[in-house]
Short mmCIF file of C-alpha atoms in Angstrom, two decimals:
data_model
loop_
_atom_site.label_atom_id
_atom_site.label_comp_id
_atom_site.label_asym_id
_atom_site.label_seq_id
_atom_site.Cartn_x
_atom_site.Cartn_y
_atom_site.Cartn_z
CA TYR A 1 13.65 5.86 -20.58
CA LEU A 2 13.68 9.41 -22.04
CA ILE A 3 11.44 10.78 -24.93
CA ARG A 4 11.97 14.47 -26.04
CA ASN A 5 10.07 16.24 -28.77
CA ARG A 6 10.75 20.05 -29.75
CA GLU A 7 8.80 22.30 -32.23
CA ARG A 8 8.60 25.82 -33.11
CA ASP A 9 6.43 27.07 -30.08
CA PHE A 10 5.96 23.95 -28.23
CA SER A 11 8.13 21.10 -26.58
CA TRP A 12 7.61 18.18 -24.40
CA MET A 13 9.72 15.78 -22.39
CA VAL A 14 8.89 12.36 -20.76
CA SER A 15 11.29 10.64 -18.43
CA GLY A 16 10.79 7.83 -16.08
CA GLN A 17 12.34 4.89 -14.13
CA LEU A 18 11.03 1.59 -13.23
CA VAL A 19 12.84 -0.74 -10.66
CA TYR A 20 11.98 -4.35 -9.98
CA ASN A 21 13.26 -6.02 -6.87
CA LYS A 22 13.33 -9.73 -6.16
CA ASN A 23 14.82 -11.24 -2.87
CA GLU A 24 15.03 -14.68 -1.52
CA ILE A 25 16.47 -16.16 1.81
CA THR A 26 19.29 -18.42 1.05
CA LYS A 27 20.72 -18.94 4.44
CA LEU A 28 19.71 -18.71 8.01
CA PHE A 29 21.64 -18.49 11.37
CA GLY A 30 22.52 -21.66 13.38
CA GLY A 31 22.01 -23.95 10.44
CA ARG A 32 18.19 -23.27 10.63
CA ASP A 33 15.83 -23.65 7.70
CA GLU A 34 13.10 -21.53 9.22
CA PHE A 35 12.45 -19.13 12.09
CA VAL A 36 9.19 -17.46 13.24
CA VAL A 37 9.01 -14.06 15.04
CA ALA A 38 6.01 -14.68 17.38
CA ASN A 39 2.85 -12.09 16.97
CA THR A 40 4.42 -10.31 13.97
CA GLY A 41 3.56 -12.10 10.86
CA ILE A 42 7.02 -12.68 10.08
CA LYS A 43 8.75 -15.81 9.27
CA TYR A 44 12.13 -16.25 7.75
CA GLN A 45 12.49 -19.53 5.86
CA VAL A 46 15.15 -20.79 3.28
CA GLY A 47 13.78 -20.19 -0.30
CA LYS A 48 11.16 -17.73 0.62
CA ALA A 49 11.28 -14.10 0.22
CA LEU A 50 12.03 -11.72 2.87
CA GLY A 51 8.96 -9.75 3.60
CA ASP A 52 6.37 -12.34 2.71
CA PHE A 53 3.35 -12.03 5.20
CA TYR A 54 2.92 -15.02 7.28
CA TYR A 55 -0.64 -14.97 9.00
CA THR A 56 -3.60 -17.46 9.64
CA ARG A 57 -5.95 -16.95 6.66
CA TRP A 58 -9.56 -15.39 7.69
CA ALA A 59 -12.37 -16.94 6.01
CA GLY A 60 -15.10 -14.45 7.13
CA VAL A 61 -17.90 -14.31 9.67
CA ASP A 62 -20.45 -17.33 10.27
CA PRO A 63 -24.01 -15.95 9.36
CA ALA A 64 -25.35 -18.52 11.82
CA ASN A 65 -23.84 -17.22 14.91
CA GLY A 66 -21.52 -14.37 14.22
CA LYS A 67 -18.38 -16.18 15.08
CA GLN A 68 -15.15 -15.67 13.02
CA ILE A 69 -14.09 -18.46 10.68
CA TRP A 70 -10.51 -19.23 9.76
CA TYR A 71 -8.84 -21.78 7.59
CA THR A 72 -6.46 -24.33 9.22
CA LYS A 73 -3.08 -24.94 7.69
CA ASP A 74 -4.38 -27.75 5.60
CA GLY A 75 -7.45 -25.81 4.39
CA LYS A 76 -10.45 -26.70 6.67
CA LEU A 77 -12.51 -24.45 8.26
CA THR A 78 -12.49 -23.63 12.13
CA ASN A 79 -13.89 -21.12 14.65
CA THR A 80 -10.91 -21.51 16.68
CA PHE A 81 -7.93 -19.10 15.74
CA SER A 82 -4.37 -20.39 16.01
CA GLU A 83 -1.10 -18.89 15.02
CA ASP A 84 -0.24 -22.42 14.26
CA ASP A 85 -2.18 -22.31 11.11
CA ALA A 86 -0.55 -19.40 9.62
CA VAL A 87 0.86 -19.86 6.04
CA PHE A 88 2.60 -17.41 3.83
CA THR A 89 0.14 -15.23 2.08
CA GLY A 90 2.30 -14.16 -1.05
CA LYS A 91 1.72 -10.58 -0.25
CA GLN A 92 4.82 -8.62 0.29
CA ARG A 93 5.94 -6.11 2.76
CA TYR A 94 8.54 -4.74 0.39
CA ALA A 95 7.18 -3.62 -2.92
CA PRO A 96 8.72 -5.60 -5.84
CA TYR A 97 8.01 -2.70 -8.16
CA ALA A 98 8.86 1.03 -8.03
CA ALA A 99 8.42 3.70 -10.46
CA GLY A 100 8.94 7.45 -11.10
CA LEU A 101 7.52 9.69 -14.26
CA GLN A 102 8.59 13.26 -14.91
CA LEU A 103 6.27 15.19 -17.43
CA ASP A 104 7.42 18.55 -18.90
CA PHE A 105 5.43 20.57 -21.35
CA ALA A 106 6.21 24.00 -22.69
CA TRP A 107 4.17 26.44 -24.86
CA LYS A 108 5.93 29.58 -25.75
CA ASN A 109 6.48 31.05 -22.38
CA LEU A 110 4.28 28.84 -20.54
CA SER A 111 5.36 25.52 -18.84
CA VAL A 112 4.03 22.56 -16.80
CA ASN A 113 6.02 20.27 -15.03
CA ALA A 114 4.82 17.22 -12.94
CA ASN A 115 6.56 14.46 -11.01
CA PHE A 116 4.82 11.14 -10.09
CA SER A 117 6.11 8.27 -8.11
CA GLY A 118 4.60 4.96 -7.07
CA VAL A 119 5.17 1.50 -5.70
CA PHE A 120 3.17 -1.74 -6.82
CA GLY A 121 2.87 -5.06 -5.07
CA LYS A 122 3.32 -3.67 -1.66
CA TRP A 123 0.94 -4.89 1.30
CA THR A 124 0.73 -3.68 4.86
CA LEU A 125 -1.37 -4.81 7.87
CA SER A 126 -3.78 -2.30 9.29
CA ASN A 127 -3.14 -1.93 13.01
CA THR A 128 -5.50 0.90 13.01
CA ARG A 129 -8.62 -1.41 12.03
CA TYR A 130 -7.54 -3.84 14.82
CA PHE A 131 -8.75 -1.07 17.18
CA ILE A 132 -11.54 0.72 15.39
CA GLU A 133 -13.34 -2.36 14.11
CA ASN A 134 -13.11 -4.31 17.27
CA SER A 135 -16.13 -4.19 19.89
CA ASN A 136 -13.61 -5.10 22.62
CA PHE A 137 -12.15 -1.56 22.26
CA VAL A 138 -15.34 0.31 22.04
CA THR A 139 -14.99 2.13 25.13
CA ASP A 140 -11.48 2.97 24.53
CA THR A 141 -11.31 4.25 21.18
CA ASN A 142 -13.54 5.81 18.43
CA GLN A 143 -15.09 3.23 16.20
CA SER A 144 -15.26 2.95 12.41
CA VAL A 145 -18.73 3.35 10.82
CA GLU A 146 -18.15 -0.25 9.62
CA MET A 147 -19.22 -1.26 13.11
CA LEU A 148 -22.90 -0.33 12.20
CA ASN A 149 -22.48 -3.68 10.07
CA MET A 150 -21.88 -5.80 13.21
CA TRP A 151 -23.51 -9.15 13.29
CA GLN A 152 -26.76 -8.81 15.24
CA LYS A 153 -29.02 -11.91 14.25
CA PRO A 154 -28.77 -15.32 12.46
CA GLY A 155 -28.63 -14.77 8.75
CA ASP A 156 -26.66 -11.40 8.76
CA ILE A 157 -24.02 -11.39 6.14
CA THR A 158 -21.11 -9.01 7.35
CA THR A 159 -17.44 -8.76 8.05
CA ILE A 160 -17.83 -7.45 11.33
CA PRO A 161 -18.18 -10.37 14.06
CA ALA A 162 -20.57 -10.32 16.91
CA ALA A 163 -20.19 -8.17 20.00
CA GLY A 164 -17.55 -9.65 22.30
CA GLU A 165 -15.79 -11.54 19.43
CA PRO A 166 -12.13 -10.68 19.60
CA ILE A 167 -10.40 -9.56 16.46
CA GLU A 168 -7.15 -11.37 15.74
CA PHE A 169 -4.17 -10.41 13.58
CA ASP A 170 -4.81 -12.34 10.47
CA THR A 171 -5.11 -11.95 6.75
CA HIS A 172 -8.29 -9.80 6.83
CA LEU A 173 -6.30 -6.89 8.14
CA LEU A 174 -3.88 -7.06 5.07
CA GLU A 175 -4.40 -4.11 2.75
CA ASN A 176 -3.08 -3.38 -0.60
CA ALA A 177 -0.37 -0.42 0.02
CA SER A 178 0.38 0.08 -3.73
CA PHE A 179 0.12 3.68 -4.81
CA VAL A 180 0.82 6.37 -7.58
CA ARG A 181 1.33 9.88 -6.02
CA LEU A 182 1.69 13.18 -7.75
CA LYS A 183 4.90 14.42 -5.75
CA ASN A 184 5.18 18.13 -7.33
CA LEU A 185 3.18 20.09 -9.92
CA GLN A 186 4.53 23.28 -11.16
CA ILE A 187 2.75 25.49 -13.63
CA ALA A 188 4.86 28.57 -14.68
CA TYR A 189 4.99 31.74 -16.81
CA SER A 190 8.27 33.30 -17.95
CA LEU A 191 7.87 37.03 -18.69
CA PRO A 192 8.95 38.15 -22.13
CA LYS A 193 12.61 39.17 -21.83
CA LYS A 194 12.06 42.54 -23.48
CA TRP A 195 9.74 43.52 -20.77
CA CYS A 196 12.30 42.47 -18.06
CA GLU A 197 14.93 44.50 -19.94
CA LYS A 198 13.09 47.59 -19.86
CA SER A 199 13.07 47.54 -15.87
CA GLY A 200 16.97 48.18 -16.20
CA PHE A 201 17.78 45.63 -13.65
CA LEU A 202 16.05 42.30 -14.70
CA SER A 203 17.17 39.96 -17.41
CA GLY A 204 14.45 37.51 -16.72
CA ALA A 205 11.49 36.63 -14.36
CA ARG A 206 9.29 33.62 -13.86
CA VAL A 207 6.08 33.27 -12.04
#
């Protein structure tokens, strides 16, 4: 879309674009209906979207003993992690929406231009948190300040399990990766033409 307005000393223009992407797996090799890539959170299934994260659902940390809790495939709670309990999360690796926005403003010889871009509905798995919020790596890597909230005694309410409890690749490591970014900002002033012409060699200059 494009909107433009111009007055005597002031003008502005707004332009932008919005992209929507929807995909669906319609056929797999060898006549299969589904295929799981082990330890990746990826499952290809006819009728599902490519890029829908496939992980076991994390249910938190048990305040009584500091152990982690997960949901089984049928929705029951368990302290035992299993990739067999993985389900589609509805969270996409590939952003279904992307957008761009261009703003242009000018007043006399002064102008401002800004360019924004963004994606929406995109999720990612934080591999970094797997190491920096994991007591099993405390001697190998620097740890997050979140580790100060590690479960220590019955009744503690936290998202960091007790020492020695292994972190798993599950839904608690999924993070919203949508963003809006200012890609470019330009503020400029065009010197009056008569000033430049007096130089004898400039027809115009812009700072």
